[in-house]
PDB file of C-alpha atoms in Angstrom:
ATOM      1  CA  MET A 116     -73.399  98.343 186.974  1.00 64.00           C
ATOM      2  CA  GLU A 117     -76.180  99.446 184.628  1.00 78.00           C
ATOM      3  CA  ALA A 118     -76.753 103.186 184.654  1.00 92.00           C
ATOM      4  CA  VAL A 119     -80.111 104.331 186.056  1.00 96.00           C
ATOM      5  CA  LEU A 120     -79.695 107.609 184.152  1.00 97.00           C
ATOM      6  CA  ASP A 121     -77.787 107.444 180.882  1.00 97.00           C
ATOM      7  CA  VAL A 122     -77.550 110.666 178.846  1.00 97.00           C
ATOM      8  CA  ARG A 123     -75.460 110.841 175.687  1.00 97.00           C
ATOM      9  CA  ASP A 124     -75.076 113.860 173.400  1.00 97.00           C
ATOM     10  CA  LEU A 125     -78.416 115.325 174.529  1.00 97.00           C
ATOM     11  CA  ARG A 126     -79.432 118.294 172.394  1.00 97.00           C
ATOM     12  CA  MET A 127     -82.365 120.679 172.527  1.00 97.00           C
ATOM     13  CA  ARG A 128     -83.205 123.543 170.193  1.00 94.00           C
ATOM     14  CA  TYR A 129     -86.022 126.062 170.529  1.00 92.00           C
ATOM     15  CA  GLY A 130     -86.432 127.703 167.143  1.00 91.00           C
ATOM     16  CA  SER A 131     -82.956 128.887 166.210  1.00 90.00           C
ATOM     17  CA  ALA A 132     -81.674 128.847 169.816  1.00 91.00           C
ATOM     18  CA  ASP A 133     -79.629 125.882 171.023  1.00 93.00           C
ATOM     19  CA  VAL A 134     -80.285 125.321 174.733  1.00 94.00           C
ATOM     20  CA  LEU A 135     -78.519 121.967 175.071  1.00 96.00           C
ATOM     21  CA  THR A 136     -75.568 121.333 172.776  1.00 94.00           C
ATOM     22  CA  GLY A 137     -74.338 117.894 173.827  1.00 95.00           C
ATOM     23  CA  VAL A 138     -75.004 116.891 177.445  1.00 96.00           C
ATOM     24  CA  ASP A 139     -73.377 113.666 178.640  1.00 96.00           C
ATOM     25  CA  PHE A 140     -73.590 112.017 182.074  1.00 96.00           C
ATOM     26  CA  GLN A 141     -74.603 108.842 183.865  1.00 96.00           C
ATOM     27  CA  ALA A 142     -75.909 108.026 187.333  1.00 96.00           C
ATOM     28  CA  HIS A 143     -76.187 104.700 189.133  1.00 96.00           C
ATOM     29  CA  ARG A 144     -78.408 103.280 191.850  1.00 95.00           C
ATOM     30  CA  GLY A 145     -78.294 105.206 195.095  1.00 95.00           C
ATOM     31  CA  GLU A 146     -76.296 108.147 193.714  1.00 96.00           C
ATOM     32  CA  VAL A 147     -77.236 111.719 194.585  1.00 96.00           C
ATOM     33  CA  LEU A 148     -76.373 114.172 191.802  1.00 96.00           C
ATOM     34  CA  ALA A 149     -76.662 117.943 191.991  1.00 95.00           C
ATOM     35  CA  LEU A 150     -77.179 119.761 188.689  1.00 95.00           C
ATOM     36  CA  LEU A 151     -75.846 123.307 188.971  1.00 94.00           C
ATOM     37  CA  GLY A 152     -75.568 126.122 186.489  1.00 91.00           C
ATOM     38  CA  PRO A 153     -76.458 129.748 185.821  1.00 89.00           C
ATOM     39  CA  ASN A 154     -79.993 130.727 184.829  1.00 86.00           C
ATOM     40  CA  GLY A 155     -80.654 129.717 181.243  1.00 85.00           C
ATOM     41  CA  ALA A 156     -78.031 126.964 181.263  1.00 89.00           C
ATOM     42  CA  GLY A 157     -80.629 124.291 180.453  1.00 90.00           C
ATOM     43  CA  LYS A 158     -81.094 122.621 183.857  1.00 91.00           C
ATOM     44  CA  THR A 159     -84.900 122.628 183.758  1.00 89.00           C
ATOM     45  CA  THR A 160     -84.971 121.495 180.131  1.00 93.00           C
ATOM     46  CA  THR A 161     -82.651 118.584 180.958  1.00 95.00           C
ATOM     47  CA  ILE A 162     -84.820 117.508 183.886  1.00 94.00           C
ATOM     48  CA  GLU A 163     -88.042 117.754 181.864  1.00 94.00           C
ATOM     49  CA  ILE A 164     -86.565 115.557 179.123  1.00 96.00           C
ATOM     50  CA  LEU A 165     -85.492 112.946 181.679  1.00 97.00           C
ATOM     51  CA  GLU A 166     -88.968 113.012 183.231  1.00 95.00           C
ATOM     52  CA  GLY A 167     -90.575 112.475 179.814  1.00 94.00           C
ATOM     53  CA  PHE A 168     -92.358 115.822 179.886  1.00 93.00           C
ATOM     54  CA  ARG A 169     -90.424 117.319 176.964  1.00 94.00           C
ATOM     55  CA  MET A 170     -89.225 115.839 173.674  1.00 95.00           C
ATOM     56  CA  ARG A 171     -85.533 116.280 172.905  1.00 96.00           C
ATOM     57  CA  SER A 172     -84.159 117.430 169.569  1.00 96.00           C
ATOM     58  CA  ALA A 173     -81.385 114.812 169.412  1.00 96.00           C
ATOM     59  CA  GLY A 174     -79.269 112.467 171.491  1.00 97.00           C
ATOM     60  CA  GLU A 175     -79.813 109.261 173.458  1.00 97.00           C
ATOM     61  CA  VAL A 176     -81.499 109.190 176.872  1.00 97.00           C
ATOM     62  CA  ARG A 177     -82.340 106.221 179.088  1.00 97.00           C
ATOM     63  CA  VAL A 178     -83.998 106.437 182.481  1.00 97.00           C
ATOM     64  CA  LEU A 179     -84.417 103.094 184.244  1.00 96.00           C
ATOM     65  CA  GLY A 180     -83.432 101.538 180.910  1.00 95.00           C
ATOM     66  CA  VAL A 181     -86.293 103.218 179.000  1.00 96.00           C
ATOM     67  CA  ASP A 182     -86.368 106.136 176.572  1.00 97.00           C
ATOM     68  CA  PRO A 183     -88.457 108.733 178.454  1.00 97.00           C
ATOM     69  CA  ALA A 184     -90.179 109.680 175.193  1.00 94.00           C
ATOM     70  CA  HIS A 185     -91.805 106.229 175.165  1.00 94.00           C
ATOM     71  CA  GLY A 186     -92.224 105.481 178.871  1.00 94.00           C
ATOM     72  CA  ASP A 187     -95.487 103.806 179.926  1.00 94.00           C
ATOM     73  CA  GLU A 188     -97.406 104.090 183.185  1.00 93.00           C
ATOM     74  CA  ARG A 189     -95.366 101.394 184.906  1.00 94.00           C
ATOM     75  CA  TRP A 190     -92.196 103.283 184.011  1.00 96.00           C
ATOM     76  CA  ARG A 191     -93.652 106.577 185.268  1.00 95.00           C
ATOM     77  CA  ALA A 192     -94.564 104.922 188.560  1.00 95.00           C
ATOM     78  CA  GLY A 193     -90.835 104.464 189.176  1.00 96.00           C
ATOM     79  CA  LEU A 194     -90.233 108.217 189.058  1.00 96.00           C
ATOM     80  CA  GLY A 195     -90.772 110.816 191.754  1.00 95.00           C
ATOM     81  CA  VAL A 196     -90.923 114.526 191.020  1.00 93.00           C
ATOM     82  CA  VAL A 197     -90.825 117.461 193.450  1.00 89.00           C
ATOM     83  CA  LEU A 198     -91.474 120.683 191.563  1.00 79.00           C
ATOM     84  CA  GLN A 199     -90.967 124.210 192.877  1.00 70.00           C
ATOM     85  CA  SER A 200     -94.752 124.379 193.306  1.00 66.00           C
ATOM     86  CA  TRP A 201     -97.591 121.852 193.069  1.00 64.00           C
ATOM     87  CA  ARG A 202    -101.235 122.752 192.599  1.00 67.00           C
ATOM     88  CA  ASP A 203    -103.988 120.822 194.308  1.00 67.00           C
ATOM     89  CA  HIS A 204    -107.315 121.292 196.013  1.00 72.00           C
ATOM     90  CA  GLY A 205    -106.726 123.212 199.237  1.00 82.00           C
ATOM     91  CA  LYS A 206    -109.597 121.463 201.029  1.00 88.00           C
ATOM     92  CA  TRP A 207    -107.837 118.086 201.007  1.00 92.00           C
ATOM     93  CA  ARG A 208    -106.460 117.026 204.356  1.00 95.00           C
ATOM     94  CA  VAL A 209    -102.799 115.964 204.322  1.00 95.00           C
ATOM     95  CA  ARG A 210    -103.408 112.332 205.260  1.00 96.00           C
ATOM     96  CA  GLU A 211    -106.342 111.991 202.844  1.00 95.00           C
ATOM     97  CA  LEU A 212    -104.397 113.470 199.939  1.00 94.00           C
ATOM     98  CA  LEU A 213    -101.408 111.189 200.441  1.00 95.00           C
ATOM     99  CA  ALA A 214    -103.669 108.126 200.828  1.00 96.00           C
ATOM    100  CA  HIS A 215    -105.445 109.053 197.597  1.00 95.00           C
ATOM    101  CA  LEU A 216    -102.187 109.489 195.649  1.00 94.00           C
ATOM    102  CA  ARG A 217    -100.745 106.312 197.171  1.00 95.00           C
ATOM    103  CA  GLY A 218    -103.530 104.340 195.531  1.00 94.00           C
ATOM    104  CA  TYR A 219    -102.193 105.070 192.066  1.00 93.00           C
ATOM    105  CA  TYR A 220     -98.980 103.153 192.787  1.00 94.00           C
ATOM    106  CA  THR A 221    -100.182  99.992 194.515  1.00 92.00           C
ATOM    107  CA  CYS A 222    -100.601  98.004 191.285  1.00 91.00           C
ATOM    108  CA  TYR A 223     -96.986  98.698 190.254  1.00 90.00           C
ATOM    109  CA  GLN A 224     -94.910  98.667 193.435  1.00 90.00           C
ATOM    110  CA  GLN A 225     -95.049  98.962 197.220  1.00 91.00           C
ATOM    111  CA  PRO A 226     -95.515 102.653 198.094  1.00 94.00           C
ATOM    112  CA  TRP A 227     -94.952 104.249 201.482  1.00 94.00           C
ATOM    113  CA  GLN A 228     -97.448 103.651 204.242  1.00 96.00           C
ATOM    114  CA  VAL A 229     -99.161 107.006 204.820  1.00 96.00           C
ATOM    115  CA  ASP A 230     -98.348 107.335 208.516  1.00 95.00           C
ATOM    116  CA  GLU A 231     -94.709 106.374 207.884  1.00 95.00           C
ATOM    117  CA  LEU A 232     -94.469 108.962 205.112  1.00 95.00           C
ATOM    118  CA  VAL A 233     -96.101 111.710 207.178  1.00 95.00           C
ATOM    119  CA  THR A 234     -93.538 111.060 209.917  1.00 93.00           C
ATOM    120  CA  ALA A 235     -90.631 110.948 207.471  1.00 90.00           C
ATOM    121  CA  VAL A 236     -91.376 114.452 206.140  1.00 90.00           C
ATOM    122  CA  GLY A 237     -92.133 115.935 209.574  1.00 89.00           C
ATOM    123  CA  LEU A 238     -95.900 116.441 209.195  1.00 93.00           C
ATOM    124  CA  THR A 239     -97.176 114.153 211.959  1.00 94.00           C
ATOM    125  CA  GLU A 240     -98.752 117.021 213.909  1.00 95.00           C
ATOM    126  CA  HIS A 241    -100.380 118.392 210.765  1.00 96.00           C
ATOM    127  CA  ALA A 242    -101.642 115.171 209.152  1.00 96.00           C
ATOM    128  CA  ASP A 243    -105.300 116.104 209.653  1.00 96.00           C
ATOM    129  CA  LYS A 244    -104.966 119.739 208.571  1.00 95.00           C
ATOM    130  CA  ARG A 245    -106.388 120.978 205.310  1.00 94.00           C
ATOM    131  CA  VAL A 246    -103.700 121.860 202.777  1.00 92.00           C
ATOM    132  CA  MET A 247    -104.854 125.487 202.697  1.00 91.00           C
ATOM    133  CA  ARG A 248    -104.072 125.747 206.442  1.00 92.00           C
ATOM    134  CA  LEU A 249    -100.424 124.701 206.136  1.00 90.00           C
ATOM    135  CA  SER A 250     -97.603 127.221 206.458  1.00 87.00           C
ATOM    136  CA  GLY A 251     -95.181 127.691 203.585  1.00 82.00           C
ATOM    137  CA  GLY A 252     -92.608 125.350 205.098  1.00 82.00           C
ATOM    138  CA  GLN A 253     -95.238 122.722 205.940  1.00 87.00           C
ATOM    139  CA  ARG A 254     -96.594 122.977 202.417  1.00 87.00           C
ATOM    140  CA  ARG A 255     -93.101 122.370 201.034  1.00 84.00           C
ATOM    141  CA  ARG A 256     -92.802 119.246 203.190  1.00 88.00           C
ATOM    142  CA  LEU A 257     -96.064 118.055 201.670  1.00 91.00           C
ATOM    143  CA  ASP A 258     -94.639 118.671 198.185  1.00 88.00           C
ATOM    144  CA  VAL A 259     -91.758 116.356 199.085  1.00 88.00           C
ATOM    145  CA  ALA A 260     -94.178 113.730 200.445  1.00 92.00           C
ATOM    146  CA  ILE A 261     -96.193 113.854 197.203  1.00 92.00           C
ATOM    147  CA  GLY A 262     -93.010 113.356 195.194  1.00 92.00           C
ATOM    148  CA  ILE A 263     -91.896 110.254 197.078  1.00 94.00           C
ATOM    149  CA  VAL A 264     -95.247 108.668 198.005  1.00 95.00           C
ATOM    150  CA  GLY A 265     -94.738 105.900 195.425  1.00 95.00           C
ATOM    151  CA  ARG A 266     -91.263 105.085 196.795  1.00 94.00           C
ATOM    152  CA  PRO A 267     -89.599 105.993 193.467  1.00 95.00           C
ATOM    153  CA  LYS A 268     -86.461 104.470 192.005  1.00 96.00           C
ATOM    154  CA  VAL A 269     -85.483 107.863 190.582  1.00 97.00           C
ATOM    155  CA  LEU A 270     -86.324 111.136 192.313  1.00 96.00           C
ATOM    156  CA  PHE A 271     -86.125 114.560 190.656  1.00 96.00           C
ATOM    157  CA  LEU A 272     -85.939 117.501 193.060  1.00 92.00           C
ATOM    158  CA  ASP A 273     -86.268 121.073 191.787  1.00 86.00           C
ATOM    159  CA  GLU A 274     -85.182 123.580 194.460  1.00 83.00           C
ATOM    160  CA  PRO A 275     -86.777 121.316 197.105  1.00 83.00           C
ATOM    161  CA  THR A 276     -85.918 123.244 200.286  1.00 82.00           C
ATOM    162  CA  VAL A 277     -87.101 126.715 199.294  1.00 76.00           C
ATOM    163  CA  GLY A 278     -89.019 128.030 202.304  1.00 72.00           C
ATOM    164  CA  PHE A 279     -87.559 125.486 204.742  1.00 78.00           C
ATOM    165  CA  ASP A 280     -86.257 126.644 208.107  1.00 80.00           C
ATOM    166  CA  PRO A 281     -82.880 125.208 209.247  1.00 84.00           C
ATOM    167  CA  GLU A 282     -84.480 122.337 211.174  1.00 83.00           C
ATOM    168  CA  ALA A 283     -86.697 121.337 208.236  1.00 81.00           C
ATOM    169  CA  ARG A 284     -83.724 121.575 205.893  1.00 85.00           C
ATOM    170  CA  ARG A 285     -81.675 119.235 208.085  1.00 86.00           C
ATOM    171  CA  GLU A 286     -84.551 116.743 208.308  1.00 85.00           C
ATOM    172  CA  PHE A 287     -84.936 116.858 204.535  1.00 86.00           C
ATOM    173  CA  HIS A 288     -81.226 116.162 204.052  1.00 89.00           C
ATOM    174  CA  ASP A 289     -81.560 113.155 206.361  1.00 89.00           C
ATOM    175  CA  LEU A 290     -84.510 111.944 204.274  1.00 89.00           C
ATOM    176  CA  VAL A 291     -82.540 112.234 201.019  1.00 91.00           C
ATOM    177  CA  HIS A 292     -79.690 110.219 202.547  1.00 92.00           C
ATOM    178  CA  ARG A 293     -82.208 107.613 203.717  1.00 90.00           C
ATOM    179  CA  LEU A 294     -83.673 107.342 200.205  1.00 91.00           C
ATOM    180  CA  SER A 295     -80.181 107.042 198.748  1.00 94.00           C
ATOM    181  CA  ASP A 296     -79.360 104.259 201.214  1.00 93.00           C
ATOM    182  CA  GLU A 297     -82.465 102.467 199.898  1.00 91.00           C
ATOM    183  CA  ASP A 298     -81.008 102.687 196.342  1.00 93.00           C
ATOM    184  CA  THR A 299     -83.106 105.614 195.122  1.00 95.00           C
ATOM    185  CA  THR A 300     -81.178 107.700 192.584  1.00 97.00           C
ATOM    186  CA  VAL A 301     -81.664 111.424 193.218  1.00 96.00           C
ATOM    187  CA  LEU A 302     -81.103 114.301 190.795  1.00 96.00           C
ATOM    188  CA  ILE A 303     -81.428 117.700 192.434  1.00 94.00           C
ATOM    189  CA  THR A 304     -81.299 121.187 190.935  1.00 91.00           C
ATOM    190  CA  THR A 305     -80.524 123.949 193.378  1.00 86.00           C
ATOM    191  CA  HIS A 306     -78.987 127.399 193.648  1.00 84.00           C
ATOM    192  CA  ASP A 307     -77.941 126.596 197.218  1.00 84.00           C
ATOM    193  CA  LEU A 308     -74.322 125.494 196.755  1.00 87.00           C
ATOM    194  CA  ASP A 309     -73.929 124.658 200.443  1.00 86.00           C
ATOM    195  CA  GLU A 310     -76.876 122.284 200.144  1.00 88.00           C
ATOM    196  CA  ALA A 311     -75.423 120.706 197.003  1.00 90.00           C
ATOM    197  CA  GLU A 312     -72.109 120.155 198.772  1.00 88.00           C
ATOM    198  CA  LYS A 313     -73.803 118.472 201.749  1.00 88.00           C
ATOM    199  CA  LEU A 314     -76.174 116.283 199.738  1.00 91.00           C
ATOM    200  CA  ALA A 315     -74.529 115.275 196.493  1.00 94.00           C
ATOM    201  CA  ASP A 316     -72.147 112.438 195.758  1.00 95.00           C
ATOM    202  CA  ARG A 317     -71.403 114.172 192.466  1.00 95.00           C
ATOM    203  CA  ILE A 318     -71.770 117.709 191.148  1.00 94.00           C
ATOM    204  CA  LEU A 319     -72.643 118.392 187.503  1.00 95.00           C
ATOM    205  CA  ILE A 320     -72.095 121.970 186.344  1.00 94.00           C
ATOM    206  CA  LEU A 321     -74.020 122.919 183.228  1.00 94.00           C
ATOM    207  CA  ALA A 322     -73.041 125.929 181.123  1.00 91.00           C
ATOM    208  CA  GLY A 323     -73.350 126.766 177.464  1.00 88.00           C
ATOM    209  CA  GLY A 324     -75.671 123.817 176.950  1.00 91.00           C
ATOM    210  CA  LYS A 325     -73.232 121.114 178.113  1.00 93.00           C
ATOM    211  CA  VAL A 326     -71.683 119.655 181.264  1.00 94.00           C
ATOM    212  CA  ILE A 327     -68.439 121.529 181.925  1.00 93.00           C
ATOM    213  CA  ALA A 328     -67.571 119.751 185.188  1.00 92.00           C
ATOM    214  CA  ASP A 329     -68.484 116.405 186.754  1.00 94.00           C
ATOM    215  CA  GLY A 330     -67.131 115.159 190.078  1.00 92.00           C
ATOM    216  CA  SER A 331     -67.444 115.311 193.841  1.00 91.00           C
ATOM    217  CA  ALA A 332     -67.264 118.715 195.509  1.00 85.00           C
ATOM    218  CA  ASP A 333     -63.804 117.846 196.879  1.00 81.00           C
ATOM    219  CA  ALA A 334     -62.530 116.632 193.509  1.00 82.00           C
ATOM    220  CA  LEU A 335     -63.733 119.757 191.716  1.00 83.00           C
ATOM    221  CA  SER A 336     -62.235 121.985 194.395  1.00 75.00           C
ATOM    222  CA  ARG A 337     -58.864 120.231 194.109  1.00 71.00           C
ATOM    223  CA  GLN A 338     -59.052 120.578 190.344  1.00 70.00           C
ATOM    224  CA  MET A 339     -59.487 124.364 190.540  1.00 64.00           C
ATOM    225  CA  ALA A 340     -57.626 125.187 193.719  1.00 57.00           C
ATOM    226  CA  THR A 341     -54.093 126.110 192.668  1.00 58.00           C
ATOM    227  CA  GLU A 342     -53.424 127.628 196.078  1.00 70.00           C
ATOM    228  CA  ALA A 343     -54.725 127.263 199.608  1.00 79.00           C
ATOM    229  CA  GLU A 344     -54.916 130.100 202.095  1.00 85.00           C
ATOM    230  CA  VAL A 345     -53.096 129.452 205.391  1.00 91.00           C
ATOM    231  CA  ARG A 346     -53.886 131.677 208.391  1.00 94.00           C
ATOM    232  CA  TRP A 347     -52.191 131.560 211.792  1.00 94.00           C
ATOM    233  CA  THR A 348     -51.320 133.636 214.819  1.00 95.00           C
ATOM    234  CA  ARG A 349     -47.848 133.984 216.372  1.00 94.00           C
ATOM    235  CA  ALA A 350     -46.881 136.303 219.199  1.00 90.00           C
ATOM    236  CA  GLY A 351     -50.234 138.039 218.987  1.00 91.00           C
ATOM    237  CA  GLN A 352     -49.801 138.838 215.301  1.00 93.00           C
ATOM    238  CA  ARG A 353     -52.066 137.435 212.584  1.00 94.00           C
ATOM    239  CA  PHE A 354     -50.503 136.062 209.381  1.00 94.00           C
ATOM    240  CA  VAL A 355     -52.017 135.030 206.033  1.00 93.00           C
ATOM    241  CA  HIS A 356     -50.135 133.166 203.301  1.00 91.00           C
ATOM    242  CA  SER A 357     -51.190 131.588 199.982  1.00 84.00           C
ATOM    243  CA  GLU A 358     -49.445 128.335 199.170  1.00 82.00           C
ATOM    244  CA  ARG A 359     -49.810 125.571 196.571  1.00 76.00           C
ATOM    245  CA  ASP A 360     -48.551 122.835 198.900  1.00 82.00           C
ATOM    246  CA  ALA A 361     -50.296 123.773 202.133  1.00 84.00           C
ATOM    247  CA  THR A 362     -49.344 120.526 203.893  1.00 87.00           C
ATOM    248  CA  ARG A 363     -45.627 121.077 203.353  1.00 91.00           C
ATOM    249  CA  PHE A 364     -45.890 124.747 204.364  1.00 92.00           C
ATOM    250  CA  VAL A 365     -47.695 123.955 207.635  1.00 93.00           C
ATOM    251  CA  ARG A 366     -45.158 121.251 208.455  1.00 93.00           C
ATOM    252  CA  GLU A 367     -42.292 123.725 207.933  1.00 93.00           C
ATOM    253  CA  LEU A 368     -44.144 126.377 209.944  1.00 93.00           C
ATOM    254  CA  PHE A 369     -44.381 124.122 213.001  1.00 94.00           C
ATOM    255  CA  ALA A 370     -40.810 122.934 212.554  1.00 94.00           C
ATOM    256  CA  GLN A 371     -39.680 126.550 212.771  1.00 93.00           C
ATOM    257  CA  TYR A 372     -41.992 127.986 215.429  1.00 94.00           C
ATOM    258  CA  GLY A 373     -43.540 124.983 217.197  1.00 93.00           C
ATOM    259  CA  GLU A 374     -45.920 125.889 220.016  1.00 91.00           C
ATOM    260  CA  GLU A 375     -45.733 129.586 219.162  1.00 93.00           C
ATOM    261  CA  ILE A 376     -48.266 128.870 216.385  1.00 94.00           C
ATOM    262  CA  SER A 377     -51.946 129.155 217.314  1.00 93.00           C
ATOM    263  CA  GLU A 378     -55.312 129.605 215.577  1.00 93.00           C
ATOM    264  CA  LEU A 379     -54.084 127.752 212.517  1.00 94.00           C
ATOM    265  CA  GLU A 380     -56.573 127.574 209.638  1.00 93.00           C
ATOM    266  CA  VAL A 381     -56.148 126.158 206.129  1.00 88.00           C
ATOM    267  CA  ARG A 382     -58.827 127.266 203.713  1.00 81.00           C
ATOM    268  CA  ARG A 383     -59.181 125.527 200.368  1.00 75.00           C
ATOM    269  CA  ALA A 384     -61.577 126.560 197.624  1.00 71.00           C
ATOM    270  CA  SER A 385     -65.238 126.040 198.546  1.00 75.00           C
ATOM    271  CA  LEU A 386     -67.772 124.656 196.099  1.00 80.00           C
ATOM    272  CA  GLU A 387     -68.958 128.217 195.545  1.00 81.00           C
ATOM    273  CA  ASP A 388     -65.401 129.336 194.695  1.00 79.00           C
ATOM    274  CA  THR A 389     -65.012 126.350 192.369  1.00 82.00           C
ATOM    275  CA  TYR A 390     -68.384 126.890 190.706  1.00 85.00           C
ATOM    276  CA  MET A 391     -67.724 130.571 190.057  1.00 84.00           C
ATOM    277  CA  SER A 392     -64.229 129.859 188.710  1.00 83.00           C
ATOM    278  CA  LEU A 393     -65.407 127.114 186.349  1.00 85.00           C
ATOM    279  CA  VAL A 394     -68.324 129.138 184.970  1.00 87.00           C
ATOM    280  CA  ARG A 395     -66.208 132.273 184.621  1.00 85.00           C
ATOM    281  CA  GLU A 396     -63.444 130.323 182.874  1.00 84.00           C
ATOM    282  CA  PHE A 397     -65.958 128.732 180.488  1.00 84.00           C
ATOM    283  CA  GLU A 398     -67.569 132.080 179.656  1.00 82.00           C
ATOM    284  CA  GLU A 399     -64.193 133.678 178.933  1.00 82.00           C
ATOM    285  CA  VAL A 400     -63.212 130.870 176.567  1.00 81.00           C
ATOM    286  CA  ALA A 401     -66.633 130.986 174.849  1.00 74.00           C
ATOM    287  CA  ARG A 402     -66.364 134.701 173.991  1.00 71.00           C
TER     288      ARG A 402
END
């Protein structure tokens, strides 16, 4: 399958500072990738290069089969971008703004119908409000609607759920899964590791200007988790034990104590544990 995103040995230098020192990854149709990394790791620079907003210093990049440095208007129409903030005229009404933006895409592809889009992002009750009258969470929903109005083939999301309440966050996650099911490739940057774990098919961890880990949250956790923590209660007493082979240990525990065991819990490394371990390990090696 042809890669929708194809990045090979991507490098970026600002003056004498190397921000990206050889980034490599691919993504295919319908994949959701989360790009994680500490501040200054080069996440924003990577995204801007893929979007065609910044020229790279070296390396090969293809987005939808095109070098972003030479993408034309038809190519750009296939991209959706949700920035951390988006400036516009506050006197626009939500429905009017989306209808206006929709018009830019009709000669290239079939964009969302405005009413369908307003419903999808949870703004039905606010469709006739002026933008300046929206709450922070409602405004963020509008940002998402603006990013996907053209029904993009590739969607870039930069901290998309900042300011969302739990209900809005869940609805947004459902929307991302819906877009993925429709073969939209999604690349999301976020500091919310729980969100990355729920949304992403694959996690990319960027540090020191390159990808230091690439895989599903489960695969990365298994890679780093040398031991699991097993907790249980027996005869009113709470026990905790660390074990490499948790399955074997639990089997032996029940063979020995049977129904005396209660409140059994096996805790493997979370994505946060894995992320911290990988970054810390990389930084120690790089010193």
